[in-house]
CSV table of C-alpha atoms in Angstrom, one decimal:
chain,number,residue,atom,x,y,z
A,1,UNK,CA,29.2,-31.2,-3.8
A,2,UNK,CA,28.0,-28.8,-1.1
A,3,UNK,CA,30.9,-26.4,-2.0
A,4,UNK,CA,29.8,-26.4,-5.6
A,5,UNK,CA,26.2,-25.7,-4.8
A,6,UNK,CA,27.2,-22.9,-2.4
A,7,UNK,CA,29.4,-21.4,-5.1
A,8,UNK,CA,26.7,-21.6,-7.7
A,9,UNK,CA,24.2,-19.8,-5.3
A,10,UNK,CA,26.8,-17.1,-4.6
A,11,UNK,CA,27.4,-16.7,-8.3
A,12,UNK,CA,23.6,-16.5,-9.0
A,13,UNK,CA,23.3,-13.8,-6.3
A,14,UNK,CA,26.1,-11.8,-7.8
A,15,UNK,CA,24.4,-12.0,-11.2
A,16,UNK,CA,21.2,-10.8,-9.6
A,17,UNK,CA,22.9,-7.9,-8.0
A,18,UNK,CA,24.5,-7.0,-11.3
A,19,UNK,CA,21.2,-7.1,-13.0
A,20,UNK,CA,19.7,-4.9,-10.3
A,21,UNK,CA,22.6,-2.5,-10.5
A,22,UNK,CA,21.9,-2.0,-14.2
A,23,UNK,CA,18.1,-2.1,-14.2
A,24,UNK,CA,17.3,1.4,-13.2
A,25,UNK,CA,20.1,3.0,-11.2
A,26,UNK,CA,21.6,1.6,-8.0
A,27,UNK,CA,20.9,3.5,-4.8
A,28,UNK,CA,22.7,2.9,-1.5
A,29,UNK,CA,20.0,4.8,0.4
A,30,UNK,CA,18.1,2.7,2.9
A,31,UNK,CA,14.7,3.5,4.3
A,32,UNK,CA,13.5,3.3,7.9
A,33,UNK,CA,10.0,1.7,7.9
A,34,UNK,CA,7.2,3.6,9.6
A,35,UNK,CA,5.8,1.1,11.9
A,36,UNK,CA,3.6,0.9,15.0
A,37,UNK,CA,0.5,2.9,16.0
A,38,UNK,CA,-0.6,6.2,14.3
A,39,UNK,CA,0.8,9.6,15.3
A,40,UNK,CA,-0.7,11.2,18.5
A,41,UNK,CA,-1.5,7.7,19.9
A,42,UNK,CA,-0.2,8.7,23.3
A,43,UNK,CA,-2.5,11.6,23.6
A,44,UNK,CA,-5.4,9.4,22.4
A,45,UNK,CA,-4.9,6.8,25.0
A,46,UNK,CA,-4.6,9.4,27.7
A,47,UNK,CA,-7.9,11.1,26.7
A,48,UNK,CA,-10.7,10.6,29.3
A,49,UNK,CA,-13.0,13.3,28.0
A,50,UNK,CA,-15.8,10.8,27.1
A,51,UNK,CA,-15.4,9.0,30.4
A,52,UNK,CA,-14.4,5.9,28.5
A,53,UNK,CA,-11.1,4.0,28.0
A,54,UNK,CA,-10.1,4.5,24.4
A,55,UNK,CA,-8.7,1.4,22.6
A,56,UNK,CA,-4.9,1.3,22.4
A,57,UNK,CA,-4.0,1.6,18.7
A,58,UNK,CA,-0.9,-0.4,19.3
A,59,UNK,CA,-2.6,-3.5,20.8
A,60,UNK,CA,-6.3,-3.5,20.0
A,61,UNK,CA,-7.5,-5.6,17.0
A,62,UNK,CA,-9.5,-3.9,14.2
A,63,UNK,CA,-12.5,-6.0,15.2
A,64,UNK,CA,-12.4,-4.6,18.7
A,65,UNK,CA,-11.9,-1.1,17.3
A,66,UNK,CA,-15.1,-1.5,15.2
A,67,UNK,CA,-17.0,-2.8,18.3
A,68,UNK,CA,-15.8,0.2,20.3
A,69,UNK,CA,-17.0,2.8,17.7
A,70,UNK,CA,-20.3,0.9,17.3
A,71,UNK,CA,-21.0,1.7,20.9
A,72,UNK,CA,-20.6,5.4,20.5
A,73,UNK,CA,-23.1,8.0,19.5
A,74,UNK,CA,-22.4,10.0,16.3
A,75,UNK,CA,-21.6,13.0,18.4
A,76,UNK,CA,-19.0,11.1,20.4
A,77,UNK,CA,-17.4,9.7,17.3
A,78,UNK,CA,-17.2,13.2,15.8
A,79,UNK,CA,-15.7,14.6,19.0
A,80,UNK,CA,-12.9,11.9,18.9
A,81,UNK,CA,-12.2,12.6,15.2
A,82,UNK,CA,-11.9,16.4,15.9
A,83,UNK,CA,-9.6,15.9,18.9
A,84,UNK,CA,-7.4,13.1,17.4
A,85,UNK,CA,-7.7,13.2,13.6
A,86,UNK,CA,-4.4,11.5,13.0
A,87,UNK,CA,-5.4,8.5,15.1
A,88,UNK,CA,-9.0,8.1,14.0
A,89,UNK,CA,-8.0,8.7,10.3
A,90,UNK,CA,-5.5,5.8,10.5
A,91,UNK,CA,-7.4,3.5,12.9
A,92,UNK,CA,-8.3,0.2,11.0
A,93,UNK,CA,-11.7,-0.8,12.1
A,94,UNK,CA,-13.0,2.7,12.7
A,95,UNK,CA,-16.1,3.7,10.5
A,96,UNK,CA,-15.0,4.6,7.0
A,97,UNK,CA,-16.9,7.8,6.8
A,98,UNK,CA,-15.5,8.9,10.1
A,99,UNK,CA,-12.0,8.2,8.8
A,100,UNK,CA,-12.6,10.3,5.8
A,101,UNK,CA,-13.7,13.2,8.0
A,102,UNK,CA,-10.7,12.8,10.3
A,103,UNK,CA,-8.3,12.8,7.5
A,104,UNK,CA,-9.8,15.9,6.0
A,105,UNK,CA,-9.1,17.6,9.4
A,106,UNK,CA,-5.6,16.1,9.6
A,107,UNK,CA,-4.7,17.2,6.0
A,108,UNK,CA,-6.0,20.7,6.7
A,109,UNK,CA,-3.9,21.0,9.8
A,110,UNK,CA,-0.7,19.7,8.2
A,111,UNK,CA,-1.2,22.0,5.2
A,112,UNK,CA,-1.4,25.0,7.5
A,113,UNK,CA,1.7,23.8,9.3
A,114,UNK,CA,3.7,23.4,6.0
A,115,UNK,CA,2.5,26.8,4.7
A,116,UNK,CA,3.9,28.3,7.9
A,117,UNK,CA,7.2,26.4,7.4
A,118,UNK,CA,7.4,27.7,3.8
A,119,UNK,CA,7.9,31.3,5.1
A,120,UNK,CA,9.8,30.5,8.3
A,121,UNK,CA,13.0,32.7,8.2
A,122,UNK,CA,14.8,30.2,10.4
A,123,UNK,CA,14.6,27.5,7.7
A,124,UNK,CA,16.7,27.2,4.5
A,125,UNK,CA,15.4,27.8,1.0
A,126,UNK,CA,15.4,24.0,0.5
A,127,UNK,CA,13.2,23.6,3.5
A,128,UNK,CA,10.9,26.3,2.2
A,129,UNK,CA,10.6,24.5,-1.2
A,130,UNK,CA,10.0,21.1,0.5
A,131,UNK,CA,7.2,22.7,2.6
A,132,UNK,CA,5.6,24.3,-0.4
A,133,UNK,CA,5.7,20.9,-2.2
A,134,UNK,CA,4.0,19.1,0.7
A,135,UNK,CA,1.4,21.9,1.2
A,136,UNK,CA,0.5,21.6,-2.5
A,137,UNK,CA,0.1,17.8,-2.2
A,138,UNK,CA,-2.1,18.2,0.8
A,139,UNK,CA,-4.2,20.8,-1.1
A,140,UNK,CA,-4.7,18.3,-4.0
A,141,UNK,CA,-5.8,15.6,-1.5
A,142,UNK,CA,-8.3,18.0,-0.1
A,143,UNK,CA,-9.8,18.9,-3.5
A,144,UNK,CA,-13.3,17.9,-4.3
A,145,UNK,CA,-14.8,14.8,-2.7
A,146,UNK,CA,-11.7,12.7,-2.5
A,147,UNK,CA,-12.1,9.9,0.1
A,148,UNK,CA,-8.9,9.6,2.1
A,149,UNK,CA,-8.9,6.4,4.1
A,150,UNK,CA,-5.5,6.9,5.7
A,151,UNK,CA,-3.0,9.8,6.0
A,152,UNK,CA,0.3,9.7,7.9
A,153,UNK,CA,2.8,12.6,7.4
A,154,UNK,CA,5.7,10.8,9.1
A,155,UNK,CA,8.8,10.0,7.0
A,156,UNK,CA,8.1,10.2,3.3
A,157,UNK,CA,4.4,10.1,4.1
A,158,UNK,CA,1.7,7.5,3.6
A,159,UNK,CA,-1.8,7.8,2.2
A,160,UNK,CA,-4.7,5.6,1.1
A,161,UNK,CA,-7.7,6.7,-1.1
A,162,UNK,CA,-11.0,5.0,-1.9
A,163,UNK,CA,-12.7,5.0,-5.3
A,164,UNK,CA,-16.3,4.1,-5.0
A,165,UNK,CA,-18.4,3.4,-2.0
A,166,UNK,CA,-17.0,0.8,0.5
A,167,UNK,CA,-20.3,0.7,2.3
A,168,UNK,CA,-22.4,-0.4,-0.6
A,169,UNK,CA,-20.1,-2.0,-3.2
A,170,UNK,CA,-20.6,-5.7,-3.7
A,171,UNK,CA,-16.9,-6.2,-4.4
A,172,UNK,CA,-13.8,-4.5,-3.2
A,173,UNK,CA,-10.1,-4.4,-4.3
A,174,UNK,CA,-6.8,-3.2,-2.8
A,175,UNK,CA,-3.8,-1.9,-4.8
A,176,UNK,CA,-0.5,-2.6,-3.2
A,177,UNK,CA,2.3,-0.7,-5.0
A,178,UNK,CA,6.0,-1.3,-5.3
A,179,UNK,CA,9.1,0.9,-5.0
A,180,UNK,CA,9.3,4.7,-5.1
A,181,UNK,CA,5.7,5.2,-3.9
A,182,UNK,CA,4.9,7.6,-1.1
A,183,UNK,CA,2.8,10.6,-0.3
A,184,UNK,CA,4.3,12.7,-3.1
A,185,UNK,CA,4.3,10.0,-5.8
A,186,UNK,CA,1.0,8.4,-4.9
A,187,UNK,CA,-0.7,10.1,-7.8
A,188,UNK,CA,1.0,11.9,-10.7
A,189,UNK,CA,0.2,13.0,-14.2
A,190,UNK,CA,3.3,11.4,-15.7
A,191,UNK,CA,3.2,7.5,-15.7
A,192,UNK,CA,-0.4,7.6,-14.3
A,193,UNK,CA,-0.8,3.8,-14.4
A,194,UNK,CA,2.4,3.3,-12.4
A,195,UNK,CA,0.9,4.9,-9.3
A,196,UNK,CA,-1.6,3.3,-6.9
A,197,UNK,CA,-4.1,6.1,-7.5
A,198,UNK,CA,-3.9,5.6,-11.3
A,199,UNK,CA,-4.2,1.9,-11.0
A,200,UNK,CA,-7.2,2.2,-8.7
A,201,UNK,CA,-9.0,4.6,-11.0
A,202,UNK,CA,-8.4,2.4,-14.0
A,203,UNK,CA,-9.7,-0.7,-12.2
A,204,UNK,CA,-12.7,1.2,-10.8
A,205,UNK,CA,-13.7,2.3,-14.3
A,206,UNK,CA,-13.0,-1.1,-15.9
A,207,UNK,CA,-15.5,-2.7,-13.4
A,208,UNK,CA,-18.1,-0.1,-14.3
A,209,UNK,CA,-17.9,1.3,-10.8
A,210,UNK,CA,-19.2,-2.0,-9.3
A,211,UNK,CA,-16.0,-2.6,-7.3
A,212,UNK,CA,-14.8,-0.1,-4.7
A,213,UNK,CA,-11.0,0.1,-5.0
A,214,UNK,CA,-8.5,1.2,-2.4
A,215,UNK,CA,-5.2,2.8,-3.6
A,216,UNK,CA,-3.0,1.9,-0.6
A,217,UNK,CA,0.4,3.6,-0.2
A,218,UNK,CA,0.3,2.5,3.4
A,219,UNK,CA,3.9,1.1,3.9
A,220,UNK,CA,7.4,2.4,3.5
A,221,UNK,CA,8.5,1.4,0.0
A,222,UNK,CA,12.1,1.1,-1.3
A,223,UNK,CA,13.6,4.1,-3.1
A,224,UNK,CA,15.2,3.3,-6.4
A,225,UNK,CA,16.9,-0.1,-7.0
A,226,UNK,CA,19.2,-1.1,-4.2
A,227,UNK,CA,19.6,-3.0,-1.0
A,228,UNK,CA,16.0,-2.2,0.2
A,229,UNK,CA,14.5,-3.5,-3.1
A,230,UNK,CA,16.7,-6.6,-3.0
A,231,UNK,CA,15.8,-7.6,0.6
A,232,UNK,CA,12.6,-8.2,2.5
A,233,UNK,CA,12.9,-6.0,5.5
A,234,UNK,CA,10.5,-3.2,4.2
A,235,UNK,CA,8.2,-5.9,2.8
A,236,UNK,CA,7.9,-7.6,6.3
A,237,UNK,CA,7.0,-4.2,7.9
A,238,UNK,CA,4.5,-3.6,5.0
A,239,UNK,CA,2.9,-7.0,5.4
A,240,UNK,CA,2.1,-6.2,9.0
A,241,UNK,CA,0.4,-3.0,7.9
A,242,UNK,CA,-1.4,-4.8,5.0
A,243,UNK,CA,-2.7,-7.4,7.5
A,244,UNK,CA,-4.3,-4.7,9.7
A,245,UNK,CA,-5.8,-3.0,6.7
A,246,UNK,CA,-7.5,-6.3,5.5
A,247,UNK,CA,-8.6,-7.1,9.1
A,248,UNK,CA,-10.1,-3.6,9.3
A,249,UNK,CA,-12.0,-4.0,6.1
A,250,UNK,CA,-13.4,-7.3,7.3
A,251,UNK,CA,-14.5,-5.7,10.6
A,252,UNK,CA,-15.7,-2.4,9.3
A,253,UNK,CA,-17.3,-2.9,5.9
A,254,UNK,CA,-19.9,-5.4,4.6
A,255,UNK,CA,-19.1,-6.4,1.0
A,256,UNK,CA,-20.3,-9.7,-0.3
A,257,UNK,CA,-16.7,-10.9,-0.4
A,258,UNK,CA,-13.3,-9.9,1.0
A,259,UNK,CA,-11.2,-7.7,-1.3
A,260,UNK,CA,-9.1,-8.9,-4.3
A,261,UNK,CA,-5.6,-7.7,-3.6
A,262,UNK,CA,-3.5,-6.5,-6.6
A,263,UNK,CA,0.3,-6.6,-5.9
A,264,UNK,CA,2.6,-4.7,-8.2
A,265,UNK,CA,6.4,-5.2,-8.3
A,266,UNK,CA,7.9,-5.1,-4.7
A,267,UNK,CA,4.3,-5.0,-3.5
A,268,UNK,CA,4.0,-8.7,-4.5
A,269,UNK,CA,6.7,-9.4,-1.9
A,270,UNK,CA,4.5,-7.6,0.7
A,271,UNK,CA,1.5,-9.7,-0.3
A,272,UNK,CA,3.5,-12.9,-0.3
A,273,UNK,CA,4.8,-12.3,3.3
A,274,UNK,CA,1.3,-11.2,4.5
A,275,UNK,CA,-0.2,-14.5,3.3
A,276,UNK,CA,-3.8,-13.5,3.6
A,277,UNK,CA,-6.5,-16.0,4.5
A,278,UNK,CA,-9.8,-16.4,2.7
A,279,UNK,CA,-11.5,-14.3,5.5
A,280,UNK,CA,-9.4,-11.4,4.4
A,281,UNK,CA,-8.8,-11.8,0.7
A,282,UNK,CA,-10.8,-13.3,-2.2
A,283,UNK,CA,-7.8,-13.5,-4.4
A,284,UNK,CA,-4.2,-12.3,-4.9
A,285,UNK,CA,-3.1,-10.9,-8.3
A,286,UNK,CA,0.6,-10.2,-8.9
A,287,UNK,CA,2.1,-8.1,-11.8
A,288,UNK,CA,5.6,-7.1,-12.6
A,289,UNK,CA,6.7,-9.3,-9.8
A,290,UNK,CA,10.3,-10.0,-8.7
A,291,UNK,CA,9.1,-12.9,-6.6
A,292,UNK,CA,6.8,-13.2,-3.6
A,293,UNK,CA,9.3,-14.2,-0.9
A,294,UNK,CA,7.9,-17.7,-1.0
A,295,UNK,CA,9.0,-20.8,-3.0
A,296,UNK,CA,5.7,-21.6,-4.6
A,297,UNK,CA,2.0,-20.9,-4.5
A,298,UNK,CA,1.7,-23.9,-2.1
A,299,UNK,CA,3.3,-21.8,0.6
A,300,UNK,CA,0.3,-19.4,0.5
A,301,UNK,CA,-3.2,-20.1,1.8
A,302,UNK,CA,-4.8,-22.5,-0.7
A,303,UNK,CA,-8.2,-20.9,-0.1
A,304,UNK,CA,-7.0,-17.6,-1.7
A,305,UNK,CA,-6.6,-18.0,-5.5
A,306,UNK,CA,-3.3,-16.6,-6.8
A,307,UNK,CA,-3.1,-15.1,-10.3
A,308,UNK,CA,0.2,-14.1,-12.0
A,309,UNK,CA,0.2,-11.7,-14.9
A,310,UNK,CA,2.3,-12.6,-17.9
A,311,UNK,CA,5.3,-10.3,-18.1
A,312,UNK,CA,5.4,-8.2,-21.2
A,313,UNK,CA,8.6,-8.0,-23.2
A,314,UNK,CA,9.5,-4.5,-22.2
A,315,UNK,CA,9.2,-5.0,-18.4
A,316,UNK,CA,12.7,-4.6,-17.0
A,317,UNK,CA,11.8,-6.7,-14.0
A,318,UNK,CA,12.4,-9.7,-16.3
A,319,UNK,CA,16.1,-8.9,-16.2
A,320,UNK,CA,16.3,-9.6,-12.4
A,321,UNK,CA,17.1,-13.3,-11.8
A,322,UNK,CA,14.8,-15.0,-9.4
A,323,UNK,CA,17.1,-16.1,-6.6
A,324,UNK,CA,16.8,-16.0,-2.8
A,325,UNK,CA,20.1,-16.4,-1.0
A,326,UNK,CA,21.7,-14.8,2.1
A,327,UNK,CA,18.8,-12.4,2.4
A,328,UNK,CA,18.9,-11.2,-1.2
A,329,UNK,CA,16.3,-11.7,-3.8
A,330,UNK,CA,12.6,-12.7,-3.6
A,331,UNK,CA,12.5,-16.3,-5.0
A,332,UNK,CA,10.8,-18.0,-7.8
A,333,UNK,CA,9.1,-16.1,-10.6
A,334,UNK,CA,5.3,-16.3,-10.0
A,335,UNK,CA,4.8,-16.5,-13.8
A,336,UNK,CA,6.8,-19.8,-13.9
A,337,UNK,CA,4.3,-22.6,-14.6
A,338,UNK,CA,6.0,-24.6,-11.8
A,339,UNK,CA,5.2,-21.9,-9.2
A,340,UNK,CA,1.5,-22.8,-9.3
A,341,UNK,CA,-0.2,-19.5,-10.0
A,342,UNK,CA,-3.1,-19.1,-12.4
A,343,UNK,CA,-1.9,-17.2,-15.5
A,344,UNK,CA,-3.4,-13.9,-16.7
A,345,UNK,CA,-2.7,-12.2,-20.0
A,346,UNK,CA,-0.8,-9.0,-20.6
A,347,UNK,CA,-1.4,-8.3,-24.3
A,348,UNK,CA,-1.2,-4.6,-25.1
A,349,UNK,CA,0.7,-3.7,-21.9
A,350,UNK,CA,4.1,-2.0,-22.1
A,351,UNK,CA,6.9,-1.5,-19.6
A,352,UNK,CA,6.9,-2.2,-15.9
A,353,UNK,CA,4.0,0.1,-15.1
A,354,UNK,CA,1.6,-0.5,-18.0
A,355,UNK,CA,-0.5,-3.4,-16.9
A,356,UNK,CA,-3.4,-1.2,-15.7
A,357,UNK,CA,-3.5,0.8,-18.9
A,358,UNK,CA,-7.0,1.0,-20.6
A,359,UNK,CA,-7.4,-1.4,-23.5
A,360,UNK,CA,-4.9,-4.0,-22.2
A,361,UNK,CA,-5.8,-7.6,-21.8
A,362,UNK,CA,-4.4,-7.4,-18.3
A,363,UNK,CA,-6.8,-4.7,-17.2
A,364,UNK,CA,-9.7,-6.6,-18.6
A,365,UNK,CA,-8.6,-9.7,-16.7
A,366,UNK,CA,-8.1,-7.7,-13.5
A,367,UNK,CA,-11.7,-6.4,-13.8
A,368,UNK,CA,-13.0,-9.9,-14.2
A,369,UNK,CA,-11.1,-11.2,-11.2
A,370,UNK,CA,-12.2,-8.2,-9.1
A,371,UNK,CA,-15.8,-8.9,-10.0
A,372,UNK,CA,-15.4,-12.5,-9.0
A,373,UNK,CA,-15.8,-14.0,-12.4
């Protein structure tokens, strides 16, 4: 009997892999997760210019970071942001406005560096083009009054942007994206509602500006459909970073309620493994989910309501069997009634990235959940 069950599980895994192989183009590339403290952390911890011991970004909780900055004068805060923009700009618990200022400085410096690389005779034409592409992305992030909450140029790059005012909004929300999202694909004109920035803008508008929304590309996502997308290694690393973000929001902002967290595609695995508590999240909403890395909603904190969006008929994620065996797959479909999530409609949505499109029943439902209705 045991042999039969093992064989059936192996067969199911093989079917899942076959579906993944045909769902959008298999890639054998694997990604190395960006983990640990922000860039320049060693210089930060060695800085004694203020006559104070600066909190170690690798070990200090966001709550203690918030308490540290609360004890500084505005001039001292500005001085630290100017000397260590990549640390302050990515330090969960630091004042939000200070992080915006620090990330403006960091983006400006990185853009200058990439422009220099774009004309460096020691580099290849491919290097020049890559540098120009990054410099242009940094320029767009510096345009106007964009509120960049996090910016990390390492690897494929990470970024987070705020729509609305975190300091005054009664409600907040966080968008956690899935595969193929990084610094360069965070916001794009094509497929706008498939990017965290596009999703955040749509939700912000759908709530009438009453919810501040964070578009969070703050973890290393899988590229394409392959081993990384079928396993949970990147999701575990992402869950740690999501936990710190939510802890930082709890420590550094004062909304009436913790954020509602919207988890798209592979991002729902990140959210499932993070398992936020009621102190850090008002609700979880999954959409286009391949599974959450848990067997049922009962494995998550019962104090955080879980909503699962009905899958539209043109979403390819429905072709991926919901198995979890030998480290492959992400478990039960959250839209399965037996999983225990509260259902949300998806009428009017199309494809894997259309759930935040204006006019859809899903976006209307997301606005209602974000507003606490």
